[in-house]
PDB file of C-alpha atoms in Angstrom:
ATOM      1  CA  MET A   1      30.658  44.584 -89.816  1.00 39.00           C
ATOM      2  CA  ARG A   2      28.242  45.135 -86.972  1.00 38.00           C
ATOM      3  CA  HIS A   3      31.137  45.166 -84.542  1.00 37.00           C
ATOM      4  CA  VAL A   4      32.897  47.865 -86.574  1.00 33.00           C
ATOM      5  CA  LEU A   5      29.729  49.953 -86.634  1.00 34.00           C
ATOM      6  CA  ALA A   6      29.327  49.608 -82.842  1.00 39.00           C
ATOM      7  CA  LEU A   7      32.921  50.744 -82.332  1.00 35.00           C
ATOM      8  CA  ALA A   8      32.403  53.712 -84.684  1.00 37.00           C
ATOM      9  CA  ALA A   9      29.252  54.716 -82.766  1.00 40.00           C
ATOM     10  CA  ALA A  10      31.015  54.406 -79.425  1.00 41.00           C
ATOM     11  CA  PHE A  11      33.928  56.492 -80.704  1.00 38.00           C
ATOM     12  CA  SER A  12      31.565  59.223 -81.993  1.00 39.00           C
ATOM     13  CA  LEU A  13      29.818  59.266 -78.603  1.00 41.00           C
ATOM     14  CA  THR A  14      33.162  59.564 -76.875  1.00 38.00           C
ATOM     15  CA  LEU A  15      34.064  62.586 -78.935  1.00 36.00           C
ATOM     16  CA  ALA A  16      30.820  64.264 -77.831  1.00 42.00           C
ATOM     17  CA  ALA A  17      31.836  64.213 -74.183  1.00 38.00           C
ATOM     18  CA  PRO A  18      33.451  67.372 -72.880  1.00 38.00           C
ATOM     19  CA  ALA A  19      37.061  67.238 -71.680  1.00 37.00           C
ATOM     20  CA  GLY A  20      36.173  67.920 -68.069  1.00 41.00           C
ATOM     21  CA  ALA A  21      33.369  65.354 -67.830  1.00 44.00           C
ATOM     22  CA  SER A  22      32.637  63.943 -64.383  1.00 73.00           C
ATOM     23  CA  LEU A  23      32.603  60.250 -65.325  1.00 91.00           C
ATOM     24  CA  ALA A  24      34.354  59.139 -68.446  1.00 92.00           C
ATOM     25  CA  VAL A  25      32.547  57.531 -71.347  1.00 94.00           C
ATOM     26  CA  GLY A  26      32.840  53.761 -70.927  1.00 95.00           C
ATOM     27  CA  ALA A  27      32.953  53.960 -67.088  1.00 96.00           C
ATOM     28  CA  LYS A  28      30.501  51.845 -65.090  1.00 97.00           C
ATOM     29  CA  ALA A  29      27.633  53.995 -63.809  1.00 97.00           C
ATOM     30  CA  PRO A  30      27.229  53.644 -60.054  1.00 97.00           C
ATOM     31  CA  ASP A  31      23.981  51.874 -59.185  1.00 97.00           C
ATOM     32  CA  PHE A  32      21.633  53.533 -56.675  1.00 97.00           C
ATOM     33  CA  THR A  33      18.265  53.280 -55.087  1.00 97.00           C
ATOM     34  CA  THR A  34      16.682  56.457 -53.794  1.00 97.00           C
ATOM     35  CA  ARG A  35      13.338  58.110 -53.355  1.00 97.00           C
ATOM     36  CA  GLY A  36      11.867  60.563 -55.721  1.00 97.00           C
ATOM     37  CA  ALA A  37       8.582  61.478 -57.328  1.00 98.00           C
ATOM     38  CA  ILE A  38       6.523  61.261 -60.488  1.00 97.00           C
ATOM     39  CA  ALA A  39       3.477  63.473 -60.950  1.00 97.00           C
ATOM     40  CA  GLY A  40       3.491  64.497 -57.272  1.00 97.00           C
ATOM     41  CA  LYS A  41       3.611  60.879 -55.974  1.00 97.00           C
ATOM     42  CA  VAL A  42       6.630  59.511 -54.030  1.00 97.00           C
ATOM     43  CA  VAL A  43       8.340  56.546 -55.719  1.00 97.00           C
ATOM     44  CA  ASN A  44      11.518  54.491 -55.351  1.00 97.00           C
ATOM     45  CA  VAL A  45      14.001  54.969 -58.148  1.00 97.00           C
ATOM     46  CA  ASN A  46      16.576  52.235 -58.860  1.00 97.00           C
ATOM     47  CA  LEU A  47      19.014  52.595 -61.767  1.00 98.00           C
ATOM     48  CA  ALA A  48      19.577  48.860 -62.371  1.00 97.00           C
ATOM     49  CA  ARG A  49      15.837  48.273 -62.611  1.00 97.00           C
ATOM     50  CA  GLN A  50      15.389  51.136 -65.081  1.00 97.00           C
ATOM     51  CA  LEU A  51      18.302  49.874 -67.243  1.00 97.00           C
ATOM     52  CA  LYS A  52      16.392  46.597 -67.819  1.00 96.00           C
ATOM     53  CA  ASN A  53      14.043  48.707 -69.972  1.00 95.00           C
ATOM     54  CA  GLY A  54      16.830  50.258 -72.047  1.00 95.00           C
ATOM     55  CA  PRO A  55      19.179  53.235 -71.807  1.00 97.00           C
ATOM     56  CA  VAL A  56      18.713  55.856 -69.088  1.00 98.00           C
ATOM     57  CA  VAL A  57      19.240  59.585 -69.372  1.00 98.00           C
ATOM     58  CA  LEU A  58      20.328  60.624 -65.892  1.00 97.00           C
ATOM     59  CA  TYR A  59      20.452  64.352 -65.609  1.00 96.00           C
ATOM     60  CA  PHE A  60      21.616  66.189 -62.518  1.00 96.00           C
ATOM     61  CA  PHE A  61      20.391  69.736 -61.827  1.00 95.00           C
ATOM     62  CA  PRO A  62      21.372  72.194 -59.095  1.00 95.00           C
ATOM     63  CA  ALA A  63      18.038  73.014 -57.450  1.00 94.00           C
ATOM     64  CA  ALA A  64      14.321  72.643 -58.021  1.00 95.00           C
ATOM     65  CA  PHE A  65      12.308  75.783 -58.628  1.00 95.00           C
ATOM     66  CA  THR A  66      15.235  77.836 -59.974  1.00 91.00           C
ATOM     67  CA  ALA A  67      15.013  79.420 -63.436  1.00 92.00           C
ATOM     68  CA  GLY A  68      17.489  77.176 -65.313  1.00 92.00           C
ATOM     69  CA  CYS A  69      16.269  73.957 -63.619  1.00 94.00           C
ATOM     70  CA  ASN A  70      12.652  74.800 -64.279  1.00 95.00           C
ATOM     71  CA  ALA A  71      13.384  75.458 -67.994  1.00 95.00           C
ATOM     72  CA  GLU A  72      15.394  72.227 -68.267  1.00 95.00           C
ATOM     73  CA  ALA A  73      12.703  70.129 -66.612  1.00 97.00           C
ATOM     74  CA  ARG A  74      10.036  71.609 -68.926  1.00 96.00           C
ATOM     75  CA  ALA A  75      12.247  70.920 -71.973  1.00 96.00           C
ATOM     76  CA  PHE A  76      12.694  67.249 -70.895  1.00 97.00           C
ATOM     77  CA  ALA A  77       8.947  66.980 -70.302  1.00 97.00           C
ATOM     78  CA  GLU A  78       8.132  68.444 -73.771  1.00 97.00           C
ATOM     79  CA  ASN A  79      10.545  65.944 -75.416  1.00 97.00           C
ATOM     80  CA  ILE A  80       9.801  62.843 -73.281  1.00 97.00           C
ATOM     81  CA  ASP A  81       7.949  61.082 -76.102  1.00 98.00           C
ATOM     82  CA  LYS A  82      11.030  61.446 -78.329  1.00 97.00           C
ATOM     83  CA  PHE A  83      13.236  59.886 -75.605  1.00 97.00           C
ATOM     84  CA  ARG A  84      10.751  57.061 -75.170  1.00 97.00           C
ATOM     85  CA  ALA A  85      10.587  56.523 -78.908  1.00 96.00           C
ATOM     86  CA  ALA A  86      14.382  56.056 -78.860  1.00 96.00           C
ATOM     87  CA  GLY A  87      13.981  53.535 -76.012  1.00 96.00           C
ATOM     88  CA  ALA A  88      15.283  55.716 -73.141  1.00 97.00           C
ATOM     89  CA  THR A  89      13.980  56.494 -69.683  1.00 97.00           C
ATOM     90  CA  VAL A  90      14.698  59.982 -68.230  1.00 98.00           C
ATOM     91  CA  ILE A  91      15.466  60.498 -64.577  1.00 98.00           C
ATOM     92  CA  GLY A  92      16.248  63.935 -63.150  1.00 98.00           C
ATOM     93  CA  MET A  93      18.313  64.155 -59.937  1.00 97.00           C
ATOM     94  CA  SER A  94      19.311  66.863 -57.478  1.00 96.00           C
ATOM     95  CA  ALA A  95      20.189  67.125 -53.795  1.00 95.00           C
ATOM     96  CA  ASP A  96      16.731  68.562 -53.120  1.00 94.00           C
ATOM     97  CA  SER A  97      14.487  66.942 -50.525  1.00 94.00           C
ATOM     98  CA  VAL A  98      11.878  64.422 -51.629  1.00 96.00           C
ATOM     99  CA  GLU A  99       9.222  66.865 -50.467  1.00 96.00           C
ATOM    100  CA  ASP A 100      10.534  69.598 -52.784  1.00 95.00           C
ATOM    101  CA  LEU A 101      10.921  67.132 -55.681  1.00 97.00           C
ATOM    102  CA  THR A 102       7.363  65.868 -55.224  1.00 97.00           C
ATOM    103  CA  LYS A 103       6.091  69.428 -55.889  1.00 97.00           C
ATOM    104  CA  PHE A 104       8.643  69.907 -58.680  1.00 97.00           C
ATOM    105  CA  SER A 105       7.664  66.648 -60.429  1.00 97.00           C
ATOM    106  CA  ALA A 106       4.087  67.819 -60.756  1.00 96.00           C
ATOM    107  CA  ALA A 107       4.673  71.489 -61.504  1.00 96.00           C
ATOM    108  CA  GLU A 108       7.804  71.669 -63.715  1.00 96.00           C
ATOM    109  CA  CYS A 109       8.181  68.094 -64.982  1.00 95.00           C
ATOM    110  CA  ALA A 110       4.447  67.926 -65.778  1.00 95.00           C
ATOM    111  CA  GLY A 111       4.338  64.450 -64.306  1.00 95.00           C
ATOM    112  CA  ARG A 112       6.161  63.085 -67.346  1.00 97.00           C
ATOM    113  CA  PHE A 113       9.293  61.528 -65.725  1.00 97.00           C
ATOM    114  CA  ALA A 114      10.835  60.806 -62.323  1.00 97.00           C
ATOM    115  CA  VAL A 115      12.987  63.223 -60.378  1.00 98.00           C
ATOM    116  CA  ALA A 116      14.930  61.777 -57.449  1.00 97.00           C
ATOM    117  CA  SER A 117      16.919  62.943 -54.483  1.00 96.00           C
ATOM    118  CA  ALA A 118      20.672  62.460 -54.826  1.00 95.00           C
ATOM    119  CA  GLY A 119      22.233  61.797 -51.428  1.00 92.00           C
ATOM    120  CA  PRO A 120      25.953  62.230 -50.715  1.00 92.00           C
ATOM    121  CA  ARG A 121      26.824  58.711 -52.025  1.00 94.00           C
ATOM    122  CA  VAL A 122      25.175  59.367 -55.388  1.00 95.00           C
ATOM    123  CA  VAL A 123      26.637  62.910 -55.658  1.00 94.00           C
ATOM    124  CA  SER A 124      30.084  61.549 -54.928  1.00 92.00           C
ATOM    125  CA  GLY A 125      29.738  58.485 -57.158  1.00 94.00           C
ATOM    126  CA  TYR A 126      28.766  60.623 -60.156  1.00 95.00           C
ATOM    127  CA  ASP A 127      31.234  63.382 -59.161  1.00 93.00           C
ATOM    128  CA  VAL A 128      28.585  66.130 -59.541  1.00 94.00           C
ATOM    129  CA  ALA A 129      29.070  68.235 -56.422  1.00 91.00           C
ATOM    130  CA  LEU A 130      28.761  71.877 -57.390  1.00 89.00           C
ATOM    131  CA  GLY A 131      30.961  72.997 -54.478  1.00 86.00           C
ATOM    132  CA  ARG A 132      28.519  75.623 -53.267  1.00 83.00           C
ATOM    133  CA  GLN A 133      25.118  75.921 -51.724  1.00 77.00           C
ATOM    134  CA  VAL A 134      21.860  76.833 -53.372  1.00 78.00           C
ATOM    135  CA  LYS A 135      18.885  77.656 -51.121  1.00 77.00           C
ATOM    136  CA  GLY A 136      20.952  76.742 -48.056  1.00 75.00           C
ATOM    137  CA  ARG A 137      22.056  73.244 -49.022  1.00 78.00           C
ATOM    138  CA  ASP A 138      24.778  71.631 -51.130  1.00 82.00           C
ATOM    139  CA  ALA A 139      23.939  71.565 -54.846  1.00 89.00           C
ATOM    140  CA  THR A 140      24.835  69.407 -57.815  1.00 92.00           C
ATOM    141  CA  ARG A 141      26.311  70.524 -61.150  1.00 92.00           C
ATOM    142  CA  ARG A 142      24.181  70.401 -64.267  1.00 94.00           C
ATOM    143  CA  THR A 143      25.540  67.187 -65.786  1.00 95.00           C
ATOM    144  CA  SER A 144      23.678  64.838 -68.102  1.00 95.00           C
ATOM    145  CA  TYR A 145      24.636  61.213 -68.629  1.00 96.00           C
ATOM    146  CA  VAL A 146      23.369  58.698 -71.139  1.00 97.00           C
ATOM    147  CA  ILE A 147      23.816  55.229 -69.656  1.00 97.00           C
ATOM    148  CA  ASP A 148      23.533  52.248 -71.952  1.00 97.00           C
ATOM    149  CA  ARG A 149      21.543  49.179 -70.914  1.00 93.00           C
ATOM    150  CA  THR A 150      24.750  47.455 -69.750  1.00 96.00           C
ATOM    151  CA  GLY A 151      25.287  50.220 -67.202  1.00 97.00           C
ATOM    152  CA  ARG A 152      28.152  51.993 -68.966  1.00 97.00           C
ATOM    153  CA  ILE A 153      28.383  55.734 -69.563  1.00 97.00           C
ATOM    154  CA  ALA A 154      27.792  56.300 -73.250  1.00 96.00           C
ATOM    155  CA  PHE A 155      27.633  60.115 -73.290  1.00 96.00           C
ATOM    156  CA  VAL A 156      28.286  62.996 -70.879  1.00 95.00           C
ATOM    157  CA  HIS A 157      27.356  66.682 -71.117  1.00 92.00           C
ATOM    158  CA  ASP A 158      28.634  68.777 -68.241  1.00 91.00           C
ATOM    159  CA  ASP A 159      27.652  72.471 -68.602  1.00 87.00           C
ATOM    160  CA  MET A 160      25.883  74.771 -66.156  1.00 86.00           C
ATOM    161  CA  SER A 161      23.858  76.263 -69.007  1.00 83.00           C
ATOM    162  CA  ALA A 162      20.569  74.315 -69.389  1.00 81.00           C
ATOM    163  CA  GLU A 163      20.228  75.191 -73.030  1.00 82.00           C
ATOM    164  CA  ARG A 164      21.727  72.181 -74.807  1.00 86.00           C
ATOM    165  CA  HIS A 165      21.309  69.325 -72.328  1.00 87.00           C
ATOM    166  CA  VAL A 166      18.027  68.032 -73.771  1.00 94.00           C
ATOM    167  CA  ALA A 167      19.024  68.290 -77.426  1.00 94.00           C
ATOM    168  CA  LEU A 168      22.470  66.741 -76.920  1.00 94.00           C
ATOM    169  CA  THR A 169      21.276  63.862 -74.719  1.00 95.00           C
ATOM    170  CA  LEU A 170      18.424  63.123 -77.158  1.00 96.00           C
ATOM    171  CA  ASP A 171      20.884  63.058 -80.054  1.00 96.00           C
ATOM    172  CA  ALA A 172      23.159  60.695 -78.020  1.00 96.00           C
ATOM    173  CA  VAL A 173      20.237  58.354 -77.240  1.00 96.00           C
ATOM    174  CA  ARG A 174      19.251  58.243 -80.876  1.00 96.00           C
ATOM    175  CA  ARG A 175      22.824  57.418 -81.943  1.00 94.00           C
ATOM    176  CA  LEU A 176      23.043  54.739 -79.285  1.00 91.00           C
ATOM    177  CA  ALA A 177      19.748  53.165 -80.547  1.00 90.00           C
ATOM    178  CA  LYS A 178      21.273  52.916 -84.029  1.00 88.00           C
ATOM    179  CA  SER A 179      24.438  51.159 -82.821  1.00 83.00           C
TER     180      SER A 179
END
């Protein structure tokens, strides 16, 4: 019975992913190690290490200190306790410099979660290149992934509007916790 419930949960998460999603639900999430920041302090961020603690919400955003990205970071920060209660770690990623992300982590993320610099290998691996520049550098699309503790993509939301990313990823994490 538990196997049937797990399959039903996986199927419902699959239906939640948009048709043009970057990585398909069920795909192996590319591992990475990069530098980022929490609360204004530079840290190393490694996906495999974070997955040992449970699912990871990996959300890509175009550029720090832009209106939509600021609002999205604040919304994740305001809801971080709900993500933690569901067992998930939140990591924000963009192609911004570590210096910019250090400031962004303190100001817009309120020191509540890590934001990390996505280099070309990470951007390519997650297929999140926006295809245009923001503030004079290549930017990433606004794509949120929920990655289960086995390293598989469980949910994808790929939409340049920041409005629903937090609510949809939180819902996916909660459903994953129940499966």
